[in-house]
Structure formats: structure tokens, C-alpha cells
CSV table of C-alpha atoms and ligand atoms in Angstrom, one decimal:
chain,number,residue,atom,x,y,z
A,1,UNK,CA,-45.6,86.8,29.2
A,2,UNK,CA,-45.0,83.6,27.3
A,3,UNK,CA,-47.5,84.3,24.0
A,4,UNK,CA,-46.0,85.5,21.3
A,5,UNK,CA,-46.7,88.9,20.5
A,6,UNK,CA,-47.9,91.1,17.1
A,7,UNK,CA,-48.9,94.3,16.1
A,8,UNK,CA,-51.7,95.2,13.8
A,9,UNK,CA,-52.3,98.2,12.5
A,10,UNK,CA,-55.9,99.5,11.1
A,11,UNK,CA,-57.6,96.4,13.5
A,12,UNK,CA,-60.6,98.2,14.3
A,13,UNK,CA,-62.3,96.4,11.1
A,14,UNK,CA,-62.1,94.3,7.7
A,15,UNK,CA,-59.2,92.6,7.5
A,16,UNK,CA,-57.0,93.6,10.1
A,17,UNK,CA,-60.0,92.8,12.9
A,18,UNK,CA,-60.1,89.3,11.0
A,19,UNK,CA,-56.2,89.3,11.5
A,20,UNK,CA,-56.6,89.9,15.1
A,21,UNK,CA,-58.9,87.0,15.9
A,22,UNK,CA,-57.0,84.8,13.5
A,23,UNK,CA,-53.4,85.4,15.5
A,24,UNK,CA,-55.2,85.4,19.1
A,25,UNK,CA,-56.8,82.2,18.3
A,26,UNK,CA,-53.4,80.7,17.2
A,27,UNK,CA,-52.1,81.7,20.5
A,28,UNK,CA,-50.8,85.1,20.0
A,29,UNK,CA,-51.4,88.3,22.1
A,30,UNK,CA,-52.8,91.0,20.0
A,31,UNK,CA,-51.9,94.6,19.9
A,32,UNK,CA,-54.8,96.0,17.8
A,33,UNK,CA,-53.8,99.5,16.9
A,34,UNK,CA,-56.0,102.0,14.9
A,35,UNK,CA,-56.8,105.6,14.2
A,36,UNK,CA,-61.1,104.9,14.6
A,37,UNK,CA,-60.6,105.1,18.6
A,38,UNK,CA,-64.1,104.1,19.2
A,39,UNK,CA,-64.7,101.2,16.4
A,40,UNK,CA,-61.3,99.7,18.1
A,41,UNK,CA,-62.6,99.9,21.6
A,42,UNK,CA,-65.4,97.6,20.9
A,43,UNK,CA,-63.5,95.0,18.5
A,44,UNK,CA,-61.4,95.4,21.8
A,45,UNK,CA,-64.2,94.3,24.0
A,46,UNK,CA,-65.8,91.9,21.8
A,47,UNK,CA,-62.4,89.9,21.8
A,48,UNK,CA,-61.8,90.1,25.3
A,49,UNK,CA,-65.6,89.4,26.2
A,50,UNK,CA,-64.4,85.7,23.9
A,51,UNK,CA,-61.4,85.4,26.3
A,52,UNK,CA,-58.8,86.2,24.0
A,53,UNK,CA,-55.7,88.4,25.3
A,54,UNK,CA,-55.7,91.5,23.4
A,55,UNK,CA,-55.2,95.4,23.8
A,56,UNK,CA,-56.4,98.2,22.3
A,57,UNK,CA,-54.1,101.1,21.4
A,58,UNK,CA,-54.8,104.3,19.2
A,59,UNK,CA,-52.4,104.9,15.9
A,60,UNK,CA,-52.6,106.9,13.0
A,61,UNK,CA,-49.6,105.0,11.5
A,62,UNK,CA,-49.0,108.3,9.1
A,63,UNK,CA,-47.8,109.8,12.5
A,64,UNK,CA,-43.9,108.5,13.0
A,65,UNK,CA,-43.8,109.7,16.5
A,66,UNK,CA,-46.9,108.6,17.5
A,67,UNK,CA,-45.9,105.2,16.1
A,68,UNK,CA,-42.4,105.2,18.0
A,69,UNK,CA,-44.3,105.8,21.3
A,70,UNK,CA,-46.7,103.3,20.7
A,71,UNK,CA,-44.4,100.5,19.7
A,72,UNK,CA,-42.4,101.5,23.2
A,73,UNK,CA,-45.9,101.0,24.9
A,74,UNK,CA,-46.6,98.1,23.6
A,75,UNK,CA,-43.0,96.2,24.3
A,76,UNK,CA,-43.6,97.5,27.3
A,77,UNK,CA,-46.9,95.8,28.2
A,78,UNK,CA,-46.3,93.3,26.7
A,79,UNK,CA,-42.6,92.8,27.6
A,80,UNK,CA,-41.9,91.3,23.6
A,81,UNK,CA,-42.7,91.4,20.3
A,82,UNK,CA,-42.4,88.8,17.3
A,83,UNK,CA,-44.5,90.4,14.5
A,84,UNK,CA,-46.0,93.5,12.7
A,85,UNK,CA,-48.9,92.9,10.4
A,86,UNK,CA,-48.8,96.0,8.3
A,87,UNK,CA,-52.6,96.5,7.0
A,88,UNK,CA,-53.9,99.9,7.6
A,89,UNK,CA,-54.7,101.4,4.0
A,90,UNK,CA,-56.8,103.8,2.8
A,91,UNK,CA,-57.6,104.0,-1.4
A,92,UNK,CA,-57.8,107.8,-1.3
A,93,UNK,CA,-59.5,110.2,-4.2
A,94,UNK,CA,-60.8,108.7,-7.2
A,95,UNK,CA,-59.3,111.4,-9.5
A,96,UNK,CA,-56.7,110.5,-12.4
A,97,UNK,CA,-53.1,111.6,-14.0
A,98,UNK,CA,-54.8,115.2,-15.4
A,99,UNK,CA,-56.8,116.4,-12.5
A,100,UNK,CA,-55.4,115.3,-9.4
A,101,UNK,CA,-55.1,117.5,-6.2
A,102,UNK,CA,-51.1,117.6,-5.3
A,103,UNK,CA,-52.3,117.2,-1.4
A,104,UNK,CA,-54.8,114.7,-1.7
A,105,UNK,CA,-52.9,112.8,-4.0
A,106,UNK,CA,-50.4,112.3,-1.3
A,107,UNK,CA,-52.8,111.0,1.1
A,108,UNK,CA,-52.9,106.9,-0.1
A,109,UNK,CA,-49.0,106.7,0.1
A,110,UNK,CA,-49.1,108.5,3.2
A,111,UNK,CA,-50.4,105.7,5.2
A,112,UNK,CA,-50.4,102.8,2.8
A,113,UNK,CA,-46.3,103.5,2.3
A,114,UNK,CA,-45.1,105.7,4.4
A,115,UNK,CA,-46.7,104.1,7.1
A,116,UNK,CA,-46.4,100.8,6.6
A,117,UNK,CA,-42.4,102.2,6.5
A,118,UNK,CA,-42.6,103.9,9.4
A,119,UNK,CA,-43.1,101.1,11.2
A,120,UNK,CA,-41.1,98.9,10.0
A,121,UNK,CA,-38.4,100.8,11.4
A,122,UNK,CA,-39.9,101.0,14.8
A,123,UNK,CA,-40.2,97.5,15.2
A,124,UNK,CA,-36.7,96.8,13.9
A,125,UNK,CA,-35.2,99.0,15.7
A,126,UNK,CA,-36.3,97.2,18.6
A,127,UNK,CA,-35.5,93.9,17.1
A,128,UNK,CA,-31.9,94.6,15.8
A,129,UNK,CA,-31.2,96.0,19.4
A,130,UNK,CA,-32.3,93.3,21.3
A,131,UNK,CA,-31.3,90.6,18.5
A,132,UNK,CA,-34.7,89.0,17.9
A,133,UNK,CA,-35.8,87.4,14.1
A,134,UNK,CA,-38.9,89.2,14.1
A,135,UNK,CA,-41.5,89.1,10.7
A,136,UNK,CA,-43.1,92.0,9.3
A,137,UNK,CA,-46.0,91.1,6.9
A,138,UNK,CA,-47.1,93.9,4.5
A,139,UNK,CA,-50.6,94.4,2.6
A,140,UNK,CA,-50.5,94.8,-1.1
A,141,UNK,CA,-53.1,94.1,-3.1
A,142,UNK,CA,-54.5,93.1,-6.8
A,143,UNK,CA,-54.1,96.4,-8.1
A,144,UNK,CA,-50.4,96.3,-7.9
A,145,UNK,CA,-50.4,93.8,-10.7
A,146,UNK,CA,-51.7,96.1,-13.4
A,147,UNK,CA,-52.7,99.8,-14.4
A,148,UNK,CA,-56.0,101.1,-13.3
A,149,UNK,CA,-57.8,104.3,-14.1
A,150,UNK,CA,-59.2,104.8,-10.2
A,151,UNK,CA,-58.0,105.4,-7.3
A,152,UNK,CA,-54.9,105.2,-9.1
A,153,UNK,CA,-52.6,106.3,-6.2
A,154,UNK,CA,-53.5,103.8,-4.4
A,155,UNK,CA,-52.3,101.4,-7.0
A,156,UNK,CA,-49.2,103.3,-7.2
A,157,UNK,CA,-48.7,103.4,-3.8
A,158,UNK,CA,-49.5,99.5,-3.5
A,159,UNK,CA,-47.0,99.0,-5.9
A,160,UNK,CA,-44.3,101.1,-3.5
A,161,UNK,CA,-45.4,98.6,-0.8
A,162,UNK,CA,-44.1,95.7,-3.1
A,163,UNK,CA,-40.5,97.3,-3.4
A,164,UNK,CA,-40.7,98.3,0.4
A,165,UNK,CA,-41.0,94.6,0.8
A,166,UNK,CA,-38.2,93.8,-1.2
A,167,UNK,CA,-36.3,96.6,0.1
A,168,UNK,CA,-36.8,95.7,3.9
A,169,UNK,CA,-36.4,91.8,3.4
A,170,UNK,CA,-32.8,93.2,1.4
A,171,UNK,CA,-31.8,95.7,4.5
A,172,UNK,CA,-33.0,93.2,7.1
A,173,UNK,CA,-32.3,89.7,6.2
A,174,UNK,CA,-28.7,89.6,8.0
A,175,UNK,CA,-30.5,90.1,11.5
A,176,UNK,CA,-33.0,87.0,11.0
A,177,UNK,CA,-35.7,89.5,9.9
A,178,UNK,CA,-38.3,88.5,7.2
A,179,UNK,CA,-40.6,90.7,5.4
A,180,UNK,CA,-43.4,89.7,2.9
A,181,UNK,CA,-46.6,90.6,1.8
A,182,UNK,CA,-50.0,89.6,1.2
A,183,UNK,CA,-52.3,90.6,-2.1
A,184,UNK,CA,-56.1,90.7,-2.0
A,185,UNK,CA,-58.2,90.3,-4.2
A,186,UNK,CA,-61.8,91.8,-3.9
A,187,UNK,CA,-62.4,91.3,-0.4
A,188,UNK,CA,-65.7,91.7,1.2
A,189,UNK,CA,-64.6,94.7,3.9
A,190,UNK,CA,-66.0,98.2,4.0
A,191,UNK,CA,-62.9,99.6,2.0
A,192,UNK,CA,-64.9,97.2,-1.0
A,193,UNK,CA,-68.1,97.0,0.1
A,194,UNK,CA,-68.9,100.8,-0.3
A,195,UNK,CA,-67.7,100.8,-3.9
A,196,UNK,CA,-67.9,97.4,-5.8
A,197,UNK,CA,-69.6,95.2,-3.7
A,198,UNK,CA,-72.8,97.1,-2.9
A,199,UNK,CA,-73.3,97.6,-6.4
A,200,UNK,CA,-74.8,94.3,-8.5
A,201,UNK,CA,-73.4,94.9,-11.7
A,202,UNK,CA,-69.9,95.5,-10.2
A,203,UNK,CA,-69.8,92.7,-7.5
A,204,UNK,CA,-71.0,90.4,-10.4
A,205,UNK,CA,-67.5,92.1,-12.8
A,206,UNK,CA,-65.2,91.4,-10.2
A,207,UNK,CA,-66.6,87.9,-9.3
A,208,UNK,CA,-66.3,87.5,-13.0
A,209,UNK,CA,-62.8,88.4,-12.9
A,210,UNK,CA,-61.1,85.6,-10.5
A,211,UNK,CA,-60.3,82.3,-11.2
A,212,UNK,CA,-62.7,81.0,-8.4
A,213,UNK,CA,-65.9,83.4,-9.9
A,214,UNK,CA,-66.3,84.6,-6.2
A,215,UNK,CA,-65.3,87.3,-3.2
A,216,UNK,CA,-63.0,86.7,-0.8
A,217,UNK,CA,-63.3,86.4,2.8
A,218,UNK,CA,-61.6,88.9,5.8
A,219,UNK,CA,-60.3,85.6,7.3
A,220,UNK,CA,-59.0,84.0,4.3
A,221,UNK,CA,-56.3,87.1,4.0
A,222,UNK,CA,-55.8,86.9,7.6
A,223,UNK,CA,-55.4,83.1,7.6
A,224,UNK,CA,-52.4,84.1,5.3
A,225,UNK,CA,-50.6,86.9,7.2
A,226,UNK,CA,-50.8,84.3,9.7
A,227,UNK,CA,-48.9,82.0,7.7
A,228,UNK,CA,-46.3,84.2,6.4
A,229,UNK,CA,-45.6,85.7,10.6
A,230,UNK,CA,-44.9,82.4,11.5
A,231,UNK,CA,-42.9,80.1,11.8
A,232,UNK,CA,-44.1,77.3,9.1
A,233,UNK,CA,-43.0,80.5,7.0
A,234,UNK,CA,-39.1,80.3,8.5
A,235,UNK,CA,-37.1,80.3,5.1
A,236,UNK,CA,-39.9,82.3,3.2
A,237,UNK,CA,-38.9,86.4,2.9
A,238,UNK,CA,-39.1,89.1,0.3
A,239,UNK,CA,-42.4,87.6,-1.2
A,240,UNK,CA,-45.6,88.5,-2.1
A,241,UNK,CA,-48.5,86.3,-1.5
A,242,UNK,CA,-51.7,87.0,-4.0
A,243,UNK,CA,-54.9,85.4,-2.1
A,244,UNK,CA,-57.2,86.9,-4.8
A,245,UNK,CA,-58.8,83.8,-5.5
A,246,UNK,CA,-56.5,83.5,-9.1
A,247,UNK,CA,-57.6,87.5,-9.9
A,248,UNK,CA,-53.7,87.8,-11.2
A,249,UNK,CA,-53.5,84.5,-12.5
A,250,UNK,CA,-54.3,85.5,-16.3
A,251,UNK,CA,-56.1,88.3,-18.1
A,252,UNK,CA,-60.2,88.1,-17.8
A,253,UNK,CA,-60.0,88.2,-21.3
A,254,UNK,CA,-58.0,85.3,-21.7
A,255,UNK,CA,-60.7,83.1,-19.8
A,256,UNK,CA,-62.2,82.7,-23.0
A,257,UNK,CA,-59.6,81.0,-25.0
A,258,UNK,CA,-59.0,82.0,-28.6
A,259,UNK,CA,-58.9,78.5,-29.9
A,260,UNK,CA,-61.8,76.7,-28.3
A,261,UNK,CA,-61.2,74.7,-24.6
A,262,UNK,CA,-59.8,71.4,-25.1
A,263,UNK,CA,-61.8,68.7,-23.3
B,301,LIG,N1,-60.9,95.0,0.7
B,301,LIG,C1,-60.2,94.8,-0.4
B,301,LIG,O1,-60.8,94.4,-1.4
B,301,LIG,C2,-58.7,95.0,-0.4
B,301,LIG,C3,-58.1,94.5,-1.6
B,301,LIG,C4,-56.7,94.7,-1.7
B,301,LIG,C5,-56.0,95.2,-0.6
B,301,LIG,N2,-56.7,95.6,0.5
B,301,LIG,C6,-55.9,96.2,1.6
B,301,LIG,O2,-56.2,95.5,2.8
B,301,LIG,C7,-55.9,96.4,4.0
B,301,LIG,C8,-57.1,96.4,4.9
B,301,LIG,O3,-58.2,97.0,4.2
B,301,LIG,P1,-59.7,96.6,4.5
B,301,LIG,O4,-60.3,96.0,3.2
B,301,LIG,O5,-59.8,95.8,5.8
B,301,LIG,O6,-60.3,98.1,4.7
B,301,LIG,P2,-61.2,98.8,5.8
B,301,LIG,O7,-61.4,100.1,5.2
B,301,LIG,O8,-62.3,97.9,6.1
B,301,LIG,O9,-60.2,98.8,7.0
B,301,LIG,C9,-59.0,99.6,7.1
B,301,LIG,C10,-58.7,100.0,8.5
B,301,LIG,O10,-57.5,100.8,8.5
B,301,LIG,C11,-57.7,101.9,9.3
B,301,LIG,N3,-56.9,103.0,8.9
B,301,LIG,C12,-57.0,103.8,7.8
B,301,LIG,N4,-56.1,104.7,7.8
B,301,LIG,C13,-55.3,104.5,9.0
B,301,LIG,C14,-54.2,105.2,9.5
B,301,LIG,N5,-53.7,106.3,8.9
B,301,LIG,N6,-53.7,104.7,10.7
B,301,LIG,C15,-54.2,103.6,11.3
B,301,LIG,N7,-55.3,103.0,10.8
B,301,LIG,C16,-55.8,103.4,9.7
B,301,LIG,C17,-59.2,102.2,9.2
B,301,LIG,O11,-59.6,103.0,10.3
B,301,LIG,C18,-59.8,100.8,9.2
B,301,LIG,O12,-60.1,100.3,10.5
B,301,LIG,C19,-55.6,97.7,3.4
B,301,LIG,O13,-54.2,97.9,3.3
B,301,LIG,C20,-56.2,97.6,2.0
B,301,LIG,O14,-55.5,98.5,1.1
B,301,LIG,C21,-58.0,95.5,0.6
């Protein structure tokens, strides 16, 4: 096959099914991966009912074996490989520093870390061996910019996924691999939608919050990952991205300057 070829992980919905229409419609084939076997089936279909050449395969990317043997599966279809887009996540228990459950505390840097790790290393693996300049994009996000009372492991492990990117571009720069990251802002998926969105008063806070005084969109993250896999991004590794609509840019306080707006 002559497409180039990436991997998505948690593609059954939100941003990673936006990813998967945004790389098949610039020409990639898609190998949409997730652990919700019957919400991936039918973003499957749907894409291949609009002509566009993608697969469906079943990952819980927490799972290192499972991942090893689907990345083999994949190649193997597929018959090559040119990019990961790391962006199954999960926000995990809203609990904080004094009450937390040592196992479910564990669960948000099992798959948002851990597994956006392990597979990194499968796809490298295969890469180093068969001397290809693959490009791995991770998913941070806002929260890794700042403290936050809840779901604070997920901030902490959002904040591991910022050194993992640093510490894979570091580690895999000398074979031609790059690794960077995107950062969303509020983004209008179900991970969002259950808590802030659905609720007026707290949509309204975080549209208050960004730069741009509005939500962002599935494909406007996607139309990033995009970016950073390809090749327009040749020379670019070991960054993160923020598309959070200027979220990070400054402090919501500070929107209201101290010494009046000059005209
Ligand atoms: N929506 C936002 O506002 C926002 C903001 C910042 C960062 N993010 C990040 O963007 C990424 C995508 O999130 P989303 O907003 O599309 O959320 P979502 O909940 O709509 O989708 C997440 C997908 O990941 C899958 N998934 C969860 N655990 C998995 C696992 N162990 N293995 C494989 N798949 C798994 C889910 O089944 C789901 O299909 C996540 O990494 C999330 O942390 C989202």
C-alpha cells in the first residue's frame, strides 16, 4: 500500500474519531484502535460507508501485550507505518490529595501515561528496526499548565505526558523520530461535555477563561495532530502545541488589567 499509515488510539469518539477523519481525508490509512469495541465498529463503518480506508482494531492501550500484538497486526495489514497519534485518556476519580483511593488513583496514569508509553515503544521498536523517521504525537492538555483541585491525577498525569514527550523526542531523535504533543483546551467531546459543558454556569466559566471567549472544536485538535505527524512539521520535535483557544496564554484574572486598557 502506498498511503501512509497512523495509529490512533481511543478513535471510537471525541477527538481521536475527529483525528481519524482528519488523517484519512489527508490521504492517510487509518488504524482506529479502541477499548469501546462496539462505538469503534460503527465510527468504522460510518468512515468506510464515506470511502475512506480505515480499520477497526480493539486496544485497551493500558494492556502492553495487547498493544505489541496489535501494532504487529496492524504493520502487518497494512504492510507500514508512519505515525502514532497517542489520544486515549481517561480523567479518572474526582477525589483530592487527602482522600484519594491508592488503586483508583492509579487509573488516569495508567492509560493517559503509561499507555501513551507503551506504545511508544511498540511503534519504535518497529521503526528503529526497520530504520523509518516515524512521528509519535501525544495528547496533553490545559490542565498541565497549572494546579487544579479535580481530577487532579489526571493533571498530574498530563503533566507526566509532557516529560514523556520530552523524554521520547531525547531517546529517539538520533533515529529520525519526532515526538510532540498537543494541549486542549475545553473541547466539546463527551470527556467535557458530561461535566462542564452540560452545565450553563460552567460552560459559560470556561468560555470565560480563553482568549477567544469560546469552546473548541474535535477537528480543530485533530487539524493539529495532523500538522505535527507530518511532514510540514519535519524539523519540529519535543514540543507541546496548546490549541486551547489562548486558555494558557495569561491568568483569567489578568484579563482585566490592573491599570485600565490602553486604547
Ligand atoms: N475534551 C477536552 O476538553 C480535553 C481537554 C484536554 C485534553 N483532552 C484529552 O484529549 C484526549 C481525547 O479525549 P476526548 O475529549 O476525545 O474524550 P472522550 O472521552 O470523548 O474519548 C476518549 C476515547 O478514549 C477511549 N479510551 C479510554 N480509555 C482507553 C484505554 N485504556 N484504551 C483505549 N482507549 C481508551 C474511550 O473509549 C474514548 O473513545 C484525551 O487524552 C483527553 O485527556 C481532552
Amino acid at each position: 500500500m502506498s498511503n501512509k499509515v497512523v495509529i490512533i488510539t481511543g478513535a471510537a469518539q471525541g477527538i481521536g474519531l475527529a483525528a481519524a477523519r482528519r488523517f484519512a481525508e489527508g490521504g492517510y490509512s487509518v488504524a482506529m484502535t479502541d477499548l469501546k469495541v462496539d462505538e469503534l465498529n460503527a465510527a468504522v463503518a460510518q468512515l468506510q460507508s464515506e470511502g475512506f480506508e480505515v480499520s477497526g482494531h480493539e486496544l485497551d492501550v493500558a494492556n502492553h501485550a495487547q498493544g505489541a500484538q496489535v501494532v504487529a497486526e496492524i504493520i502487518a495489514h497494512y504492510g507500514r507505518l508512519d505515525a502514532l497519534f497517542n489520544n486515549a485518556g481517561i480523567t479518572g476519580h474526582r477525589k483530592n490529595v487527602l482522600n484519594f483511593d491508592p488503586e483508583e488513583i492509579k487509573q488516569a496514569e495508567e492509560v493517559n501515561l503509561w499507555g501513551s508509553l507503551y506504545m511508544i515503544q511498540h511503534v519504535a521498536r518497529y521503526w528503529v528496526e526497520n530504520k523509518i523517521e516515524g512521528a509519535v504525537v501525544n495528547v496533553s492538555s490545559f490542565v498541565a499548565s497549572f494546579a487544579e483541585w479535580s481530577p487532579f491525577a489526571y493533571g498530574i498525569s498530563k503533566t507526566s505526558v509532557d516529560g514523556l514527550t520530552r523524554t521520547a523526542a531525547f531517546q529517539l531523535g538520533k533515529y529520525g523520530i519526532r515526538v510532540n504533543s498537543v494541549a486542549p483546551g475545553y473541547t466539546k467531546t463527551e470527556m467535557a461535555i458530561k461535566y462542564d459543558y452540560s452545565d450553563p454556569k460552567l460552560r459559560k466559566a470556561a468560555e470565560d477563561k480563553s482568549l477567544l471567549n469560546r469552546w473548541i472544536e474535535p477537528r480543530e485538535i485533530a487539524n493539529a495532530a495532523f500538522f505535527l505527524a507530518g511532514d510540514q512539521a519535519s524539523a519540529i520535535t519535543g514540543v507541546k502545541l496548546p490549541v486551547d483557544a489562548g486558555y494558557t496564554t495569561t491568568k483569567e484574572d489578568n484579563k482585566v488589567s490592573l491599570y485600565g486598557e490602553n486604547e
